Amino acid sequence: MSPENKAPAAPAPSDFIRDVVEKHVAEKKYPQIHTRFPPEPNGYLHIGHAKSICLNFGIAHEFGGVCNLRMDDTNPTKEDIEYVDSITEDANWLIAGWADKNLGLKPKGKTPDTITSNGKADFQLAPIPNSELRTPNSGSAEPFYASDYFDQIYEYAVALVKKGKAYVCDLTPEETDEYRRQAKESPYRNRSVEENLDLFTRMKAGEFPDGKRSLRAKIDVTSPNIWMRDPLLYRIRHAEHHHTGDKWCIYPMYDFAHCLSDYIEGITHSICTLEFEVHRPLYDWILENLDLPRPLPHQYEFARLSLGYTVMSKRKLMQLVNEKLVSGWDDPRMPTISGIRRRGVTPEALRNFAYNIGITKYNGITDVAVLEHAIREDLNKRAFRRLAVLRPVKVVITNYPEGKTEELDAVNNPEDESAGKRKVPFGRELYIDQDDFKEVPPPKFFRLKPGGEVRLKYAYIVKCDEVVKDANGKIMELRCTADLDSKTGGATANRKVKGTIHWVSAAHAIDAECRLYDRLFTEAEPEKDGRDFKSVLNPHSLEVVTAKCEPSLKDAKPDLRYQFERLAYFALDKDSAAGKLVLNRTITLKDTWAKEAQKK
RNA sequence: UGUCCGAUGGUGUAAUGGUAACACAGCGCCCUUUGGAGGCGUUAUUCUUGGUUCGAAUCCAAGUCGGACAGCCA
């Protein structure tokens, strides 16, 4: 295929944040665009994070910049190394082959350099340059950690104290709350610099118990924005940190650590979700009051993703895991990146989805159909077609010789000629799906029925002569005759019959455990009107069947995708072993017959 | 209650003072050895009121509705 014939690349995305970046690039405001993706390692990444990853890495990718992966780990009591590892893996999976060249990592163990910028002392930690290895956690590179800057952030706090812009406060958490609500100054607000310095040093040294004192910024307790009413900068927490161990017993708050981490890393555009909008004045205040010599980062906010038929908050996802309502963070029904990956969705599909939904400041609920469309569109192009029967009914072709086997040609992917062909065995005894036979067919039923004809895909046209039942009336087998001239190339091959169904040869079929996943909730908005989201869990979100599959599926590969013709897309699950196939249903094919049948 | 933010078909977005468009969903037709895919067509939209203007989704004002925040969480 010549390059001209290739489908045009999707136009570069455009939104209000990219407009700003584009303007800055045109003005040459920064030497390089530098974003960051900064999750707290207190849970697994979900599809909402995927939106953020696509935005931050997308901007770096489109404007020739860098996007740092950073663990925002300033609260030791909630974080864990398990999450650091999963976040690294998930982020890397999503950007692989796309923006991996723009991924900012740092040398393992490296902390900020103390440098001189414009004649002033400065802290800086640059990513490893483009040319070097950027695979996370392999060899010499690793993500950034806010906790690697605790020394520098402490220095910045001391600087604020010395400038009279921060003070040690002895109010209890409850009192602090009350004072802030009432716009009252803390009685400790006007301590001397010397006393503040002494107390802050002793806080760091571990002289005081948790909650006894805090470091607060001295801004304006009457500000209409509560975040400017002398916010906390440091709290005492005698707790072991997953990355810094027991070195610290005071930890900076998000607001203090985040802007400074951005600055230290040389971030130009700090993009976060809408709930931080009211924090932006504080973000700016801290940076502007520290006499920093390099250009300051700026914060931009966008609406987080809400998706129908699922929940997104880490707290609720954690609840589903802990209460064993799902099998784990990577249960294929979970909206986590690891769950979505295990389900069989590709990173390309997820990226296309992120592209399609756009970036705005409006809090809407995205229809899952948009996600499902992106998944089907991607899988349709790449999946190998296979014949498999989920709920088998036996069919005997009475005019087909016993013991005879034919190897019939079947295309691997009608969308992609280069995917080639394979052989599927045909014999006298077959399985078809229960749904493809109706003894009393409804109107417009194009499949097999008593006395009716149907095409067996890639094989013959058959007619159902007899329905054999057991004593209870259960269908045991369907006895059919084939038009033996009707297979491809035969005399009657072009005869038109209304329906075509899939099948497998009973003698050659192999078994596979198929896990049929459906949406986790029965309601588009599980928490609407404050109801308990667990009360609307879909009891049928997982059904397990043993499918009869064409024999070529024994070589199924974990990185390939399969379409069981006329049914759904499947991917190999990690529970598979030699001789034991386990397949996850990623998503069904569109089923216009089901829709038609529903109209009754 | 205060502060901030937002409002365009059923849903999500575009139009940056000049013909309201795209995708998904829906509906209809064509095609089809997948009731898949594809093709064609179609339904349906600027929160309200006032103002500025030759002209407003866009600018201004007031209102209405919705969201976020008000942790020593991030």
XYZ file of C-alpha atoms (C1' of nucleotides) in Angstrom:
674
model
C 0.000 0.000 0.000
C 1.444 3.353 -0.950
C 1.602 6.048 1.703
C -0.963 8.037 -0.295
C -3.471 5.274 0.089
C -3.206 5.154 3.825
C -6.087 6.558 5.780
C -5.317 10.139 6.720
C -4.065 10.467 10.266
C -6.664 11.813 12.666
C -6.361 15.589 12.885
C -4.433 16.781 15.905
C -6.805 17.328 18.786
C -7.750 20.860 19.709
C -9.103 22.209 22.965
C -8.777 25.232 25.198
C -5.627 23.943 26.898
C -3.877 23.038 23.668
C -4.827 26.491 22.366
C -2.892 28.030 25.246
C 0.081 25.738 24.678
C 0.047 26.487 20.972
C 0.094 30.187 21.707
C 3.034 29.755 24.079
C 4.900 27.752 21.481
C 4.282 30.464 18.865
C 5.535 33.092 21.314
C 8.545 30.898 22.153
C 7.643 31.481 25.778
C 9.462 28.342 26.917
C 12.428 26.470 25.431
C 10.352 23.285 25.607
C 6.829 22.344 26.635
C 6.926 20.289 29.809
C 3.881 18.617 31.348
C 3.519 15.974 33.994
C 1.185 13.169 35.015
C 1.190 13.116 38.826
C -1.011 10.406 40.406
C -0.919 9.684 44.113
C 0.126 6.042 44.551
C -2.879 5.162 46.695
C -4.796 3.041 44.194
C -4.835 1.755 40.654
C -5.138 4.013 37.639
C -8.564 4.118 35.987
C -9.977 5.327 32.702
C -10.268 8.850 34.105
C -6.497 8.826 34.553
C -6.251 7.541 30.999
C -7.919 10.761 29.860
C -5.362 12.757 31.815
C -2.459 10.670 30.469
C -3.668 11.183 26.908
C -3.904 14.922 27.523
C -0.559 15.399 29.228
C 1.435 13.003 27.077
C -0.539 14.087 24.027
C 0.531 17.700 24.496
C 4.146 16.669 25.039
C 3.937 14.484 21.930
C 2.286 17.078 19.691
C 4.518 19.968 20.692
C 7.833 18.130 20.913
C 7.962 18.303 24.676
C 8.308 16.028 27.666
C 5.785 14.662 30.130
C 7.135 13.539 33.478
C 5.625 10.579 35.270
C 5.545 11.618 38.915
C 4.369 9.914 42.079
C 2.592 12.579 44.123
C 3.456 10.858 47.372
C 3.234 13.368 50.190
C 0.871 11.406 52.448
C 2.648 8.306 53.778
C -0.432 6.876 55.467
C -2.321 6.219 52.257
C 0.334 5.163 49.821
C 2.012 1.925 48.904
C 4.724 0.580 46.632
C 2.196 -1.808 45.055
C 0.470 1.219 43.588
C 3.719 2.790 42.422
C 4.427 -0.342 40.415
C 0.956 -0.666 38.934
C 0.821 3.019 37.989
C 4.167 2.765 36.240
C 3.100 -0.333 34.348
C -0.312 1.040 33.353
C 0.957 4.437 32.220
C 3.698 2.797 30.219
C 1.251 0.410 28.561
C -1.012 3.249 27.516
C 1.699 5.390 25.904
C 3.744 2.556 24.376
C 4.423 3.060 20.688
C 2.927 6.533 20.816
C 4.278 9.025 23.339
C 6.856 6.808 24.981
C 9.540 8.998 23.392
C 8.132 11.926 25.348
C 8.110 10.172 28.698
C 10.153 12.020 31.303
C 11.978 9.790 33.794
C 14.961 10.449 36.022
C 18.101 8.509 36.865
C 17.395 6.002 39.602
C 17.854 7.474 43.054
C 18.533 10.976 41.763
C 17.351 13.949 43.785
C 17.331 17.616 42.723
C 20.598 19.372 41.927
C 21.482 22.560 43.721
C 22.389 24.973 40.959
C 22.717 28.692 40.378
C 20.132 30.252 38.097
C 20.341 33.931 37.252
C 22.695 34.401 40.165
C 20.401 32.754 42.693
C 20.556 29.398 44.405
C 18.072 27.050 42.807
C 16.868 23.459 42.852
C 16.316 21.533 39.665
C 15.750 17.973 38.534
C 15.704 17.432 34.786
C 14.488 14.308 33.001
C 16.896 11.949 31.277
C 17.437 13.307 27.758
C 15.588 11.788 24.837
C 18.373 9.602 23.594
C 18.563 7.461 26.686
C 16.612 4.485 27.835
C 13.166 5.412 29.036
C 11.667 2.132 30.073
C 10.407 2.651 33.598
C 11.914 0.599 36.365
C 14.289 -1.214 34.066
C 17.914 -0.416 34.523
C 18.774 3.116 35.409
C 15.536 5.085 35.007
C 12.577 5.579 37.318
C 9.621 7.927 37.712
C 9.874 11.182 39.594
C 8.721 11.220 43.213
C 7.509 14.317 45.042
C 9.017 12.696 48.122
C 12.456 13.030 46.542
C 12.071 16.776 47.032
C 11.325 16.748 50.763
C 14.713 18.328 51.546
C 14.169 21.110 49.030
C 10.543 21.659 50.002
C 11.686 21.977 53.609
C 14.207 24.609 52.518
C 11.447 26.517 50.765
C 9.350 26.369 53.928
C 12.237 27.762 55.955
C 12.600 30.534 53.387
C 8.939 31.471 53.801
C 9.318 31.477 57.581
C 12.350 33.760 57.323
C 10.370 36.141 55.133
C 7.629 36.239 57.743
C 5.251 34.476 55.331
C 4.769 31.277 57.291
C 4.346 30.479 60.961
C 4.072 27.561 63.322
C 0.547 27.243 64.654
C -0.450 25.382 67.830
C -4.167 25.220 67.122
C -5.683 21.741 67.050
C -7.127 20.537 63.750
C -10.634 21.234 65.025
C -9.727 24.718 66.216
C -7.990 25.480 62.942
C -11.145 24.498 61.105
C -13.285 26.710 63.291
C -10.969 29.715 63.022
C -10.814 29.420 59.258
C -14.555 29.143 58.964
C -14.949 32.254 61.071
C -12.152 34.130 59.289
C -10.315 34.553 62.607
C -6.580 34.926 62.901
C -4.710 32.242 64.810
C -3.332 33.506 68.143
C 0.024 32.089 66.989
C 0.026 34.051 63.747
C 2.413 36.757 64.901
C 5.181 34.724 66.454
C 8.669 35.983 65.763
C 10.696 34.573 62.911
C 13.161 33.186 65.449
C 10.488 31.369 67.400
C 8.928 29.996 64.211
C 12.298 28.790 63.004
C 12.997 27.116 66.324
C 9.592 25.421 66.472
C 9.678 24.288 62.844
C 13.141 22.795 63.369
C 11.832 20.970 66.409
C 8.801 19.763 64.467
C 11.191 18.235 61.971
C 13.288 16.760 64.761
C 10.278 14.869 66.026
C 9.746 16.679 69.316
C 5.968 16.910 68.924
C 3.233 14.342 68.433
C 0.957 14.199 65.383
C -1.425 17.137 65.159
C 0.253 19.125 67.920
C 1.543 21.881 65.644
C 1.534 22.760 61.987
C 3.240 25.144 59.631
C 0.868 27.616 58.039
C 1.219 30.175 55.293
C 0.494 33.731 56.412
C -1.802 35.021 53.708
C -5.252 36.441 54.487
C -7.683 34.853 56.919
C -10.504 37.023 55.582
C -10.103 35.930 51.991
C -13.377 34.795 50.403
C -11.398 31.844 49.062
C -10.974 29.540 52.027
C -7.787 28.099 50.584
C -6.131 31.470 51.139
C -7.076 31.601 54.835
C -3.624 30.686 56.116
C -3.537 27.160 54.652
C -1.433 24.422 56.179
C 1.918 23.825 54.573
C 3.242 21.040 56.821
C 1.695 18.585 59.222
C 3.313 16.215 61.712
C 2.949 12.538 60.833
C 5.083 9.982 62.613
C 4.691 7.427 59.859
C 6.895 5.315 57.640
C 6.934 6.467 54.027
C 7.132 3.907 51.192
C 9.873 5.886 49.475
C 11.673 7.882 52.189
C 11.333 5.385 55.024
C 11.527 6.932 58.490
C 13.595 9.953 57.506
C 10.720 12.374 58.001
C 8.032 12.951 60.576
C 6.714 16.130 58.973
C 5.184 15.989 55.520
C 4.243 18.836 53.153
C 0.625 19.229 52.113
C -0.427 18.798 48.494
C -0.727 22.532 47.878
C 2.773 23.246 49.084
C 4.476 20.250 47.505
C 2.765 20.225 44.142
C 3.627 23.668 42.810
C 7.194 23.315 44.041
C 7.555 19.851 42.517
C 6.354 21.344 39.237
C 8.901 24.123 39.562
C 11.796 21.835 40.434
C 11.061 19.632 37.431
C 10.748 22.620 35.112
C 7.102 21.968 34.317
C 5.573 24.664 32.108
C 1.917 23.548 32.034
C 0.542 21.906 35.163
C -2.755 20.358 34.122
C -5.193 19.032 36.683
C -8.913 18.486 37.201
C -11.555 21.088 38.014
C -11.658 20.550 41.765
C -8.255 22.254 42.024
C -9.502 25.422 40.388
C -10.020 27.101 43.757
C -6.480 26.127 44.754
C -4.896 28.002 41.856
C -4.462 31.306 43.741
C -2.570 29.392 46.414
C -0.461 27.587 43.804
C 0.530 30.987 42.417
C 0.981 32.622 45.823
C 3.520 30.059 46.991
C 5.610 30.271 43.849
C 5.441 34.052 43.680
C 6.522 34.509 47.281
C 9.712 32.483 47.049
C 11.824 34.593 44.655
C 12.335 31.695 42.286
C 14.812 32.409 39.494
C 13.398 30.281 36.676
C 10.050 30.659 34.854
C 7.089 29.603 36.986
C 4.727 26.801 35.993
C 1.037 27.581 35.581
C -1.973 25.485 36.457
C -4.807 24.703 34.019
C -7.910 22.721 34.855
C -10.238 20.451 32.869
C -13.291 18.344 33.680
C -12.657 14.818 34.900
C -14.259 11.923 33.062
C -17.598 10.534 34.182
C -18.726 7.458 32.338
C -22.099 5.784 32.375
C -22.676 2.404 34.070
C -19.573 2.588 36.223
C -18.051 4.308 39.235
C -14.735 6.059 39.119
C -13.592 7.131 42.569
C -10.695 5.225 44.062
C -12.612 4.846 47.298
C -15.456 3.004 45.606
C -13.214 0.924 43.407
C -11.277 -0.047 46.523
C -14.571 -1.029 48.150
C -15.453 -3.323 45.226
C -12.058 -4.987 45.565
C -12.029 -5.259 49.355
C -15.560 -6.610 49.550
C -14.742 -9.143 46.850
C -17.504 -7.917 44.580
C -14.914 -8.193 41.815
C -11.857 -10.438 41.619
C -9.343 -7.609 42.044
C -8.174 -4.264 40.701
C -7.653 -5.901 37.327
C -11.024 -7.630 37.172
C -12.080 -7.150 33.543
C -15.278 -5.434 34.669
C -13.365 -2.703 36.493
C -12.848 0.706 34.869
C -9.202 0.488 35.905
C -6.578 0.555 33.195
C -5.401 -2.880 34.301
C -8.971 -4.205 34.178
C -9.621 -2.699 30.782
C -6.326 -4.122 29.528
C -7.165 -7.575 30.856
C -10.556 -7.338 29.229
C -8.750 -7.161 25.882
C -9.020 -3.470 25.039
C -5.959 -2.070 23.268
C -4.158 1.153 24.182
C -5.012 2.506 20.728
C -8.730 2.087 21.399
C -8.418 3.875 24.717
C -6.474 6.705 23.122
C -9.046 7.095 20.365
C -11.730 7.235 23.009
C -9.849 9.960 24.870
C -9.483 11.849 21.611
C -13.179 11.530 20.807
C -14.489 12.863 24.120
C -12.396 16.028 24.042
C -11.267 18.322 26.855
C -13.565 20.963 28.366
C -14.588 22.449 31.687
C -18.078 21.031 31.531
C -18.941 18.176 33.899
C -20.955 15.808 31.731
C -21.513 12.098 31.751
C -20.057 10.377 28.738
C -22.201 7.671 27.173
C -20.463 4.262 27.410
C -21.499 3.768 23.791
C -18.682 6.141 22.848
C -16.153 3.913 24.602
C -17.716 0.792 23.142
C -17.603 2.268 19.661
C -13.891 3.070 19.998
C -13.232 -0.499 21.157
C -15.215 -2.120 18.334
C -13.696 0.122 15.700
C -10.207 -0.847 16.822
C -10.910 -4.539 17.245
C -12.728 -4.831 13.925
C -9.534 -3.792 12.179
C -7.172 -6.060 14.059
C -9.057 -9.150 15.288
C -8.654 -12.554 13.673
C -11.992 -14.114 12.845
C -12.623 -17.513 14.384
C -15.558 -19.902 14.545
C -16.706 -20.771 18.046
C -19.961 -21.869 19.610
C -20.781 -20.568 23.079
C -23.872 -22.661 23.841
C -23.736 -25.732 21.629
C -26.515 -27.712 19.975
C -25.527 -30.764 17.961
C -26.252 -30.858 14.244
C -25.946 -34.026 12.146
C -25.609 -33.668 8.366
C -27.374 -36.891 7.403
C -26.244 -36.888 3.776
C -22.584 -36.289 4.652
C -20.403 -39.414 4.854
C -19.444 -40.690 8.296
C -15.748 -40.315 9.007
C -15.183 -37.795 6.206
C -13.374 -34.542 6.979
C -12.853 -31.544 4.719
C -10.511 -28.644 5.319
C -12.302 -25.490 4.231
C -10.772 -22.075 3.552
C -11.663 -19.259 5.910
C -10.375 -15.694 5.806
C -8.738 -14.388 8.940
C -9.952 -10.842 8.547
C -12.159 -9.457 5.783
C -10.935 -5.971 6.719
C -7.319 -6.914 6.134
C -6.300 -9.158 3.262
C -2.751 -9.426 4.591
C -4.080 -11.341 7.606
C -4.376 -14.341 5.268
C -6.461 -17.484 5.480
C -6.677 -20.627 7.535
C -8.286 -24.053 7.193
C -11.259 -25.105 9.295
C -12.284 -28.762 9.474
C -15.830 -29.795 8.501
C -17.496 -33.134 9.277
C -20.822 -34.912 9.599
C -21.380 -33.810 13.183
C -21.286 -30.133 14.067
C -22.205 -27.720 16.821
C -24.164 -24.547 16.253
C -25.290 -21.970 18.806
C -28.620 -22.454 20.557
C -29.651 -18.944 19.561
C -29.311 -19.869 15.901
C -32.158 -22.380 15.956
C -35.797 -21.725 16.790
C -38.400 -24.436 16.544
C -41.065 -21.731 16.449
C -39.278 -18.841 14.738
C -40.364 -15.275 15.338
C -40.934 -13.014 12.309
C -37.767 -12.044 10.398
C -35.802 -14.916 11.980
C -33.181 -15.631 9.309
C -31.496 -18.543 11.047
C -32.134 -22.289 11.211
C -35.704 -23.474 11.662
C -37.583 -26.678 10.906
C -37.797 -27.051 7.129
C -35.678 -23.918 6.635
C -32.333 -23.382 4.982
C -29.322 -21.552 6.251
C -25.722 -21.044 5.082
C -22.987 -22.499 7.268
C -20.252 -19.866 7.041
C -17.417 -20.945 4.696
C -19.300 -24.250 4.082
C -22.597 -25.623 2.817
C -26.200 -24.556 2.763
C -28.116 -26.902 5.054
C -31.779 -27.591 5.648
C -33.254 -28.714 8.959
C -35.291 -31.892 8.478
C -35.863 -33.143 11.997
C -35.656 -31.999 15.621
C -34.681 -34.814 17.995
C -35.749 -34.321 21.633
C -35.377 -36.249 24.842
C -38.235 -37.310 27.138
C -38.339 -33.813 28.699
C -38.657 -32.092 25.367
C -35.088 -30.833 25.419
C -33.514 -30.584 21.981
C -30.807 -33.246 21.646
C -29.845 -32.807 18.007
C -30.896 -31.294 14.727
C -30.839 -33.573 11.701
C -30.108 -31.695 8.505
C -29.262 -32.317 4.864
C -26.639 -30.273 3.046
C -26.703 -28.978 -0.495
C -23.382 -30.635 -1.294
C -22.756 -28.389 -4.318
C -23.170 -25.158 -2.387
C -19.739 -24.622 -0.858
C -17.407 -22.016 -2.350
C -16.717 -22.836 -5.990
C -19.588 -25.323 -6.194
C -22.420 -25.266 -8.697
C -24.933 -23.772 -6.280
C -22.444 -21.698 -4.294
C -24.170 -18.481 -5.271
C -27.618 -19.530 -4.208
C -29.012 -16.896 -1.907
C -30.266 -17.929 1.484
C -31.209 -15.294 3.987
C -29.130 -16.422 6.935
C -25.508 -17.406 7.530
C -24.505 -18.954 10.828
C -21.280 -20.079 12.462
C -20.477 -23.662 13.452
C -17.655 -25.958 14.541
C -16.919 -29.593 13.722
C -17.811 -31.719 16.749
C -14.944 -34.112 16.128
C -12.352 -31.365 15.971
C -13.665 -28.747 18.400
C -11.576 -27.717 21.372
C -12.990 -26.460 24.658
C -12.344 -22.997 26.005
C -13.532 -21.324 29.156
C -15.169 -18.116 28.012
C -15.823 -15.382 30.519
C -18.680 -13.279 29.252
C -18.455 -9.847 30.826
C -21.142 -7.238 30.866
C -21.419 -3.803 32.481
C -20.897 -3.808 36.251
C -23.986 -1.767 37.056
C -27.555 -1.874 35.865
C -27.944 1.903 36.017
C -26.157 4.547 33.971
C -25.709 6.589 37.125
C -25.068 4.105 39.944
C -25.056 6.803 42.601
C -27.924 8.918 41.347
C -29.899 10.600 44.138
C -27.470 9.332 46.720
C -28.397 5.651 46.462
C -25.829 3.004 47.408
C -23.965 2.103 44.237
C -23.700 -1.494 45.406
C -27.473 -1.813 45.301
C -27.405 -1.573 41.510
C -24.609 -4.036 40.790
C -25.428 -6.087 37.709
C -25.911 -9.695 38.905
C -25.179 -10.894 35.354
C -21.967 -8.958 34.843
C -20.085 -12.242 34.509
C -21.230 -15.497 32.964
C -18.830 -18.348 32.360
C -19.427 -20.882 29.591
C -17.410 -23.672 28.033
C -17.286 -22.888 24.348
C -16.607 -25.246 21.444
C -13.924 -23.635 19.309
C -12.309 -24.313 15.960
C -8.975 -26.097 16.529
C -6.742 -23.229 15.345
C -7.610 -21.425 18.578
C -5.308 -23.742 20.498
C -2.484 -21.450 19.348
C -4.164 -18.293 20.637
C -1.663 -15.623 21.653
C -2.112 -13.158 24.521
C -1.232 -10.132 22.422
C -3.625 -11.028 19.589
C -7.337 -10.324 19.463
C -10.046 -12.627 18.173
C -13.528 -12.155 16.883
C -15.826 -15.138 17.326
C -17.816 -14.556 14.177
C -21.277 -13.150 14.688
C -20.725 -13.044 18.465
C -18.065 -10.947 20.085
C -14.406 -10.033 20.468
C -12.257 -12.132 22.778
C -8.764 -11.969 24.232
C -6.716 -14.596 26.023
C -6.770 -14.239 29.806
C -3.711 -14.573 32.022
C -5.404 -17.563 33.714
C -4.790 -19.608 30.557
C -2.270 -22.437 30.768
C -0.994 -25.145 28.469
C -4.056 -27.073 27.311
C -6.398 -24.749 29.179
C -7.803 -21.865 27.227
C -9.408 -18.998 29.100
C -10.824 -16.181 27.008
C -12.369 -12.898 28.089
C -15.174 -11.378 26.107
C -14.000 -7.834 25.506
C -17.220 -6.665 23.909
C -20.043 -8.131 21.866
C -20.560 -7.370 18.220
C -23.365 -4.944 17.534
C -26.497 -7.046 17.537
C -29.228 -5.506 15.403
C -31.218 -8.736 15.567
C -31.416 -8.503 19.347
C -32.714 -4.969 18.900
C -35.229 -6.114 16.287
C -36.360 -9.028 18.470
C -36.834 -6.671 21.416
C -39.328 -4.652 19.437
C -41.318 -7.934 19.562
C -24.076 30.230 53.067
C -19.415 31.956 50.676
C -15.886 31.503 46.621
C -14.868 29.657 41.937
C -16.466 27.264 37.461
C -19.883 25.804 33.815
C -24.532 25.654 30.475
C -24.893 24.179 22.224
C -29.542 17.926 19.486
C -30.804 12.025 23.600
C -25.071 12.009 24.863
C -20.128 14.120 24.281
C -17.879 17.954 21.611
C -16.911 22.086 17.302
C -17.898 26.852 15.455
C -12.921 32.237 18.808
C -18.831 38.759 15.955
C -20.620 36.523 9.683
C -24.783 29.915 6.577
C -24.822 26.231 14.015
C -21.086 21.511 12.430
C -18.689 16.551 13.946
C -18.904 11.877 16.547
C -21.819 8.461 19.281
C -26.798 6.883 19.931
C -31.671 6.539 17.155
C -34.503 5.761 12.633
C -34.778 4.257 7.255
C -32.657 2.215 2.815
C -28.602 -0.319 0.002
C -24.917 -4.029 0.285
C -23.237 -8.395 2.726
C -21.206 -16.326 2.883
C -20.663 -12.192 10.088
C -28.272 -9.536 11.440
C -20.537 -7.669 11.874
C -18.096 -4.175 8.719
C -19.182 -0.708 4.867
C -22.271 2.887 1.869
C -26.345 6.378 1.469
C -30.098 9.084 3.755
C -32.698 11.057 8.030
C -34.593 12.973 12.951
C -32.981 16.402 16.537
C -29.426 21.739 19.217
C -27.446 27.482 21.136
C -30.832 27.894 29.521
C -34.048 32.669 30.207
C -34.702 37.930 29.750
C -32.728 42.374 28.368
C -28.664 45.145 26.027
C -24.458 46.346 22.356
C -24.204 45.477 16.867
C -25.864 45.801 10.010
C -25.214 40.944 12.237
C -24.595 37.352 18.728
C -23.859 30.388 20.477
C -19.823 33.952 20.778
C -19.489 40.473 23.805
C -22.194 42.988 28.290
C -25.954 42.811 32.442
C -29.413 40.367 35.429
C -31.599 35.867 36.430
C -32.208 30.376 36.339
C -30.143 25.723 36.660
C -25.908 22.460 37.412
C -20.982 21.289 39.375
C -16.540 21.796 42.463
C -14.389 23.442 46.956
C -14.920 24.849 52.355
C -9.386 17.637 55.424
C -3.541 18.396 59.383
C -6.424 13.851 51.737
C -4.729 14.431 46.823
